[in-house]
């Protein structure tokens, strides 16, 4: 596996082609399906009003963004954080449309569609016909939602990184890591099992040994396989 970026956005609405803008972006860096601890988070001034319906979802008002930078001011930092890594998003076409629209407005290169991984499509393939929203997947995988009362780009990216790990087989991977740890034996190198330095003392009594020999002689005679070795 390689470095990947889990990304989420909050916006003023549903479609950048009708004038909606991005107001928040949050990214989580993962490497080999494990979070590295590196994150990217920015609030963004949308240069327009924020409808009440959108505020009800994420709680971000224009007043809260009064001193926030415009997207053009954070674009270079965002692209530097993402680098050439694949970008993971839930319903990725939504986030891709807003990210690329904003990048286009400030003359930056767009993030190609081939680089985006859509966890919604992954979930629909694994759980066809079931609810596959981020909240539904968190409940299905027993990922706590207690820290999230409203949608937020960074906290949703954190939740999505946990969901993505589960969709990629997180529990099986955990077992694999344990197995590998047992095989490597820690810092001292592989564990090797050879002959016991001193044999264990027999646990049979002499009477039991004689009884077994009598049974073999009576029931199997010289047909006992271990007598032919």
Short mmCIF file of C-alpha atoms in Angstrom, two decimals:
data_model
loop_
_atom_site.label_atom_id
_atom_site.label_comp_id
_atom_site.label_asym_id
_atom_site.label_seq_id
_atom_site.Cartn_x
_atom_site.Cartn_y
_atom_site.Cartn_z
CA UNK A 1 0.00 0.00 0.00
CA UNK A 2 0.98 3.63 -0.33
CA UNK A 3 0.14 7.09 0.91
CA UNK A 4 -3.50 8.13 0.48
CA UNK A 5 -5.52 11.22 1.43
CA UNK A 6 -9.03 11.03 2.91
CA UNK A 7 -10.88 14.26 2.07
CA UNK A 8 -14.17 15.89 2.96
CA UNK A 9 -15.66 19.30 2.16
CA UNK A 10 -18.48 21.52 3.38
CA UNK A 11 -20.14 23.86 0.91
CA UNK A 12 -22.86 26.49 0.48
CA UNK A 13 -24.97 24.06 -1.55
CA UNK A 14 -24.99 21.18 -3.99
CA UNK A 15 -23.65 22.43 -7.32
CA UNK A 16 -20.67 24.69 -8.04
CA UNK A 17 -22.02 25.28 -11.56
CA UNK A 18 -24.91 27.28 -10.07
CA UNK A 19 -22.65 29.43 -7.90
CA UNK A 20 -22.19 27.30 -4.80
CA UNK A 21 -18.78 27.49 -3.19
CA UNK A 22 -16.64 25.51 -0.77
CA UNK A 23 -16.39 26.79 2.80
CA UNK A 24 -14.35 24.07 4.54
CA UNK A 25 -11.92 21.31 3.59
CA UNK A 26 -10.47 18.61 5.82
CA UNK A 27 -7.88 15.97 4.92
CA UNK A 28 -6.43 12.98 6.77
CA UNK A 29 -3.18 11.38 5.62
CA UNK A 30 -3.03 7.59 5.78
CA UNK A 31 -0.14 5.33 4.88
CA UNK A 32 -0.52 1.58 4.43
CA UNK A 33 -4.14 1.95 5.64
CA UNK A 34 -3.09 3.58 8.92
CA UNK A 35 -3.53 7.28 9.85
CA UNK A 36 -0.16 9.01 10.16
CA UNK A 37 -1.45 11.83 12.36
CA UNK A 38 -0.93 14.47 9.65
CA UNK A 39 -4.01 16.51 8.77
CA UNK A 40 -4.97 19.54 6.69
CA UNK A 41 -7.92 21.70 7.71
CA UNK A 42 -9.04 25.12 6.51
CA UNK A 43 -12.17 27.25 6.73
CA UNK A 44 -12.70 29.20 3.51
CA UNK A 45 -14.55 32.43 2.79
CA UNK A 46 -17.01 31.62 -0.03
CA UNK A 47 -17.36 35.22 -1.29
CA UNK A 48 -21.14 34.82 -1.22
CA UNK A 49 -23.96 34.16 1.26
CA UNK A 50 -24.61 30.79 2.92
CA UNK A 51 -28.22 29.55 2.69
CA UNK A 52 -30.03 28.61 5.89
CA UNK A 53 -30.43 25.02 4.69
CA UNK A 54 -26.66 24.60 4.41
CA UNK A 55 -26.08 26.21 7.82
CA UNK A 56 -28.50 23.68 9.33
CA UNK A 57 -26.21 20.88 8.07
CA UNK A 58 -22.77 22.17 9.10
CA UNK A 59 -23.46 25.13 11.39
CA UNK A 60 -21.01 27.41 9.57
CA UNK A 61 -22.27 30.97 9.14
CA UNK A 62 -20.78 33.76 7.08
CA UNK A 63 -19.95 35.56 10.31
CA UNK A 64 -17.73 32.62 11.36
CA UNK A 65 -15.86 32.96 8.06
CA UNK A 66 -15.37 36.71 8.27
CA UNK A 67 -11.59 36.39 8.70
CA UNK A 68 -11.17 33.12 6.78
CA UNK A 69 -8.95 33.06 3.65
CA UNK A 70 -10.36 32.72 0.17
CA UNK A 71 -9.74 29.42 -1.61
CA UNK A 72 -7.06 30.92 -3.84
CA UNK A 73 -5.05 31.72 -0.72
CA UNK A 74 -5.02 28.10 0.50
CA UNK A 75 -4.97 26.25 -2.84
CA UNK A 76 -1.19 25.80 -3.01
CA UNK A 77 -1.03 24.47 0.57
CA UNK A 78 -3.88 22.03 -0.12
CA UNK A 79 -2.25 20.71 -3.27
CA UNK A 80 1.09 20.36 -1.49
CA UNK A 81 -0.54 18.30 1.27
CA UNK A 82 -2.34 16.04 -1.21
CA UNK A 83 0.72 15.65 -3.42
CA UNK A 84 0.35 12.84 -5.95
CA UNK A 85 -1.62 10.58 -3.57
CA UNK A 86 -5.00 9.05 -4.40
CA UNK A 87 -7.89 11.02 -2.87
CA UNK A 88 -10.59 9.13 -0.96
CA UNK A 89 -14.03 10.71 -0.53
CA UNK A 90 -17.59 9.58 0.15
CA UNK A 91 -19.69 10.31 -2.95
CA UNK A 92 -16.44 11.49 -4.50
CA UNK A 93 -18.06 13.14 -7.52
CA UNK A 94 -19.49 15.81 -5.18
CA UNK A 95 -16.18 16.71 -3.52
CA UNK A 96 -14.27 16.39 -6.80
CA UNK A 97 -16.66 18.84 -8.50
CA UNK A 98 -16.14 21.48 -5.80
CA UNK A 99 -12.38 20.97 -5.42
CA UNK A 100 -11.77 21.13 -9.16
CA UNK A 101 -14.15 24.06 -9.63
CA UNK A 102 -12.25 26.04 -6.99
CA UNK A 103 -8.88 25.01 -8.44
CA UNK A 104 -10.03 26.07 -11.88
CA UNK A 105 -11.16 29.48 -10.63
CA UNK A 106 -7.67 30.24 -9.33
CA UNK A 107 -5.77 28.76 -12.28
CA UNK A 108 -4.46 25.62 -10.57
CA UNK A 109 -4.21 22.16 -12.12
CA UNK A 110 -7.24 19.96 -11.46
CA UNK A 111 -7.08 16.62 -9.63
CA UNK A 112 -7.77 13.98 -12.28
CA UNK A 113 -10.83 11.78 -11.89
CA UNK A 114 -8.70 8.62 -12.02
CA UNK A 115 -7.06 9.59 -8.71
CA UNK A 116 -10.33 9.66 -6.76
CA UNK A 117 -11.56 6.64 -4.78
CA UNK A 118 -15.27 6.70 -3.95
CA UNK A 119 -16.15 4.95 -0.68
CA UNK A 120 -19.85 5.22 -1.51
CA UNK A 121 -19.33 3.03 -4.56
CA UNK A 122 -17.21 0.64 -2.48
CA UNK A 123 -19.99 0.40 0.12
CA UNK A 124 -22.71 -0.09 -2.50
CA UNK A 125 -20.79 -3.02 -3.95
CA UNK A 126 -20.31 -4.58 -0.51
CA UNK A 127 -23.79 -3.79 0.86
CA UNK A 128 -26.12 -3.62 -2.16
CA UNK A 129 -29.59 -2.31 -1.43
CA UNK A 130 -28.65 -1.05 2.03
CA UNK A 131 -28.25 2.49 3.40
CA UNK A 132 -24.66 3.49 2.72
CA UNK A 133 -24.40 7.07 3.95
CA UNK A 134 -21.37 7.90 6.09
CA UNK A 135 -23.55 7.81 9.22
CA UNK A 136 -25.06 4.43 8.25
CA UNK A 137 -21.62 2.93 7.61
CA UNK A 138 -20.30 4.26 10.92
CA UNK A 139 -23.19 2.57 12.73
CA UNK A 140 -22.69 -0.64 10.75
CA UNK A 141 -18.98 -0.77 11.60
CA UNK A 142 -19.59 0.42 15.21
CA UNK A 143 -17.59 3.62 14.70
CA UNK A 144 -18.58 6.18 17.34
CA UNK A 145 -20.44 9.29 16.21
CA UNK A 146 -20.57 10.87 19.66
CA UNK A 147 -18.10 13.65 18.79
CA UNK A 148 -20.14 14.80 15.80
CA UNK A 149 -23.36 16.78 16.27
CA UNK A 150 -23.09 18.63 12.94
CA UNK A 151 -21.21 17.83 9.76
CA UNK A 152 -17.63 19.13 9.68
CA UNK A 153 -14.96 18.50 7.06
CA UNK A 154 -12.18 17.34 9.37
CA UNK A 155 -14.26 15.19 11.71
CA UNK A 156 -16.07 13.63 8.73
CA UNK A 157 -12.69 12.90 7.12
CA UNK A 158 -11.62 11.18 10.35
CA UNK A 159 -14.79 9.09 10.38
CA UNK A 160 -14.36 8.28 6.70
CA UNK A 161 -10.78 7.14 7.25
CA UNK A 162 -12.11 4.58 9.78
CA UNK A 163 -14.86 3.52 7.37
CA UNK A 164 -12.36 3.17 4.52
CA UNK A 165 -10.16 0.93 6.67
CA UNK A 166 -13.17 -1.30 7.37
CA UNK A 167 -14.15 -1.39 3.70
CA UNK A 168 -10.61 -2.47 2.87
CA UNK A 169 -10.83 -5.32 5.38
CA UNK A 170 -9.60 -3.64 8.53
CA UNK A 171 -10.36 -6.44 10.98
CA UNK A 172 -8.71 -9.09 8.81
CA UNK A 173 -5.75 -6.76 8.39
CA UNK A 174 -5.45 -6.43 12.18
CA UNK A 175 -5.28 -10.18 12.50
CA UNK A 176 -2.66 -10.27 9.77
CA UNK A 177 -0.53 -7.74 11.66
CA UNK A 178 -0.71 -9.88 14.80
CA UNK A 179 0.30 -12.95 12.83
CA UNK A 180 3.24 -11.14 11.29
CA UNK A 181 4.32 -9.93 14.73
CA UNK A 182 4.31 -13.50 16.01
CA UNK A 183 6.37 -14.63 13.03
CA UNK A 184 8.99 -11.94 13.31
CA UNK A 185 9.36 -12.41 17.03
CA UNK A 186 10.01 -8.73 17.71
CA UNK A 187 13.36 -6.95 17.66
CA UNK A 188 15.38 -10.14 18.14
CA UNK A 189 14.35 -11.50 14.75
CA UNK A 190 12.30 -14.54 13.71
CA UNK A 191 11.27 -17.13 16.25
CA UNK A 192 12.63 -20.53 15.34
CA UNK A 193 11.40 -23.78 16.82
CA UNK A 194 13.86 -26.64 16.90
CA UNK A 195 14.33 -29.82 18.93
CA UNK A 196 13.69 -29.57 22.65
CA UNK A 197 17.05 -29.24 24.49
CA UNK A 198 16.13 -32.07 26.86
CA UNK A 199 13.31 -34.57 26.30
CA UNK A 200 10.30 -34.58 28.62
CA UNK A 201 10.21 -37.36 31.18
CA UNK A 202 7.63 -40.09 30.44
CA UNK A 203 4.27 -39.68 32.18
CA UNK A 204 3.11 -43.31 31.86
CA UNK A 205 3.51 -45.67 34.77
CA UNK A 206 5.22 -49.02 34.24
CA UNK A 207 1.85 -50.75 34.66
CA UNK A 208 0.33 -48.61 31.90
CA UNK A 209 3.25 -49.37 29.58
CA UNK A 210 2.81 -53.13 30.13
CA UNK A 211 -0.97 -52.91 29.68
CA UNK A 212 -0.54 -51.10 26.37
CA UNK A 213 2.00 -53.66 25.16
CA UNK A 214 -0.36 -56.49 26.08
CA UNK A 215 -3.22 -54.77 24.20
CA UNK A 216 -1.12 -54.34 21.06
CA UNK A 217 0.04 -57.96 21.17
CA UNK A 218 -3.50 -59.27 21.63
CA UNK A 219 -5.31 -57.05 19.14
CA UNK A 220 -2.72 -56.22 16.47
CA UNK A 221 0.13 -58.64 16.90
CA UNK A 222 2.95 -58.07 14.43
CA UNK A 223 0.59 -56.04 12.18
CA UNK A 224 1.08 -52.87 14.26
CA UNK A 225 2.54 -50.28 11.93
CA UNK A 226 4.94 -48.75 14.44
CA UNK A 227 6.54 -52.20 14.95
CA UNK A 228 7.57 -52.20 11.27
CA UNK A 229 9.53 -48.93 11.33
#
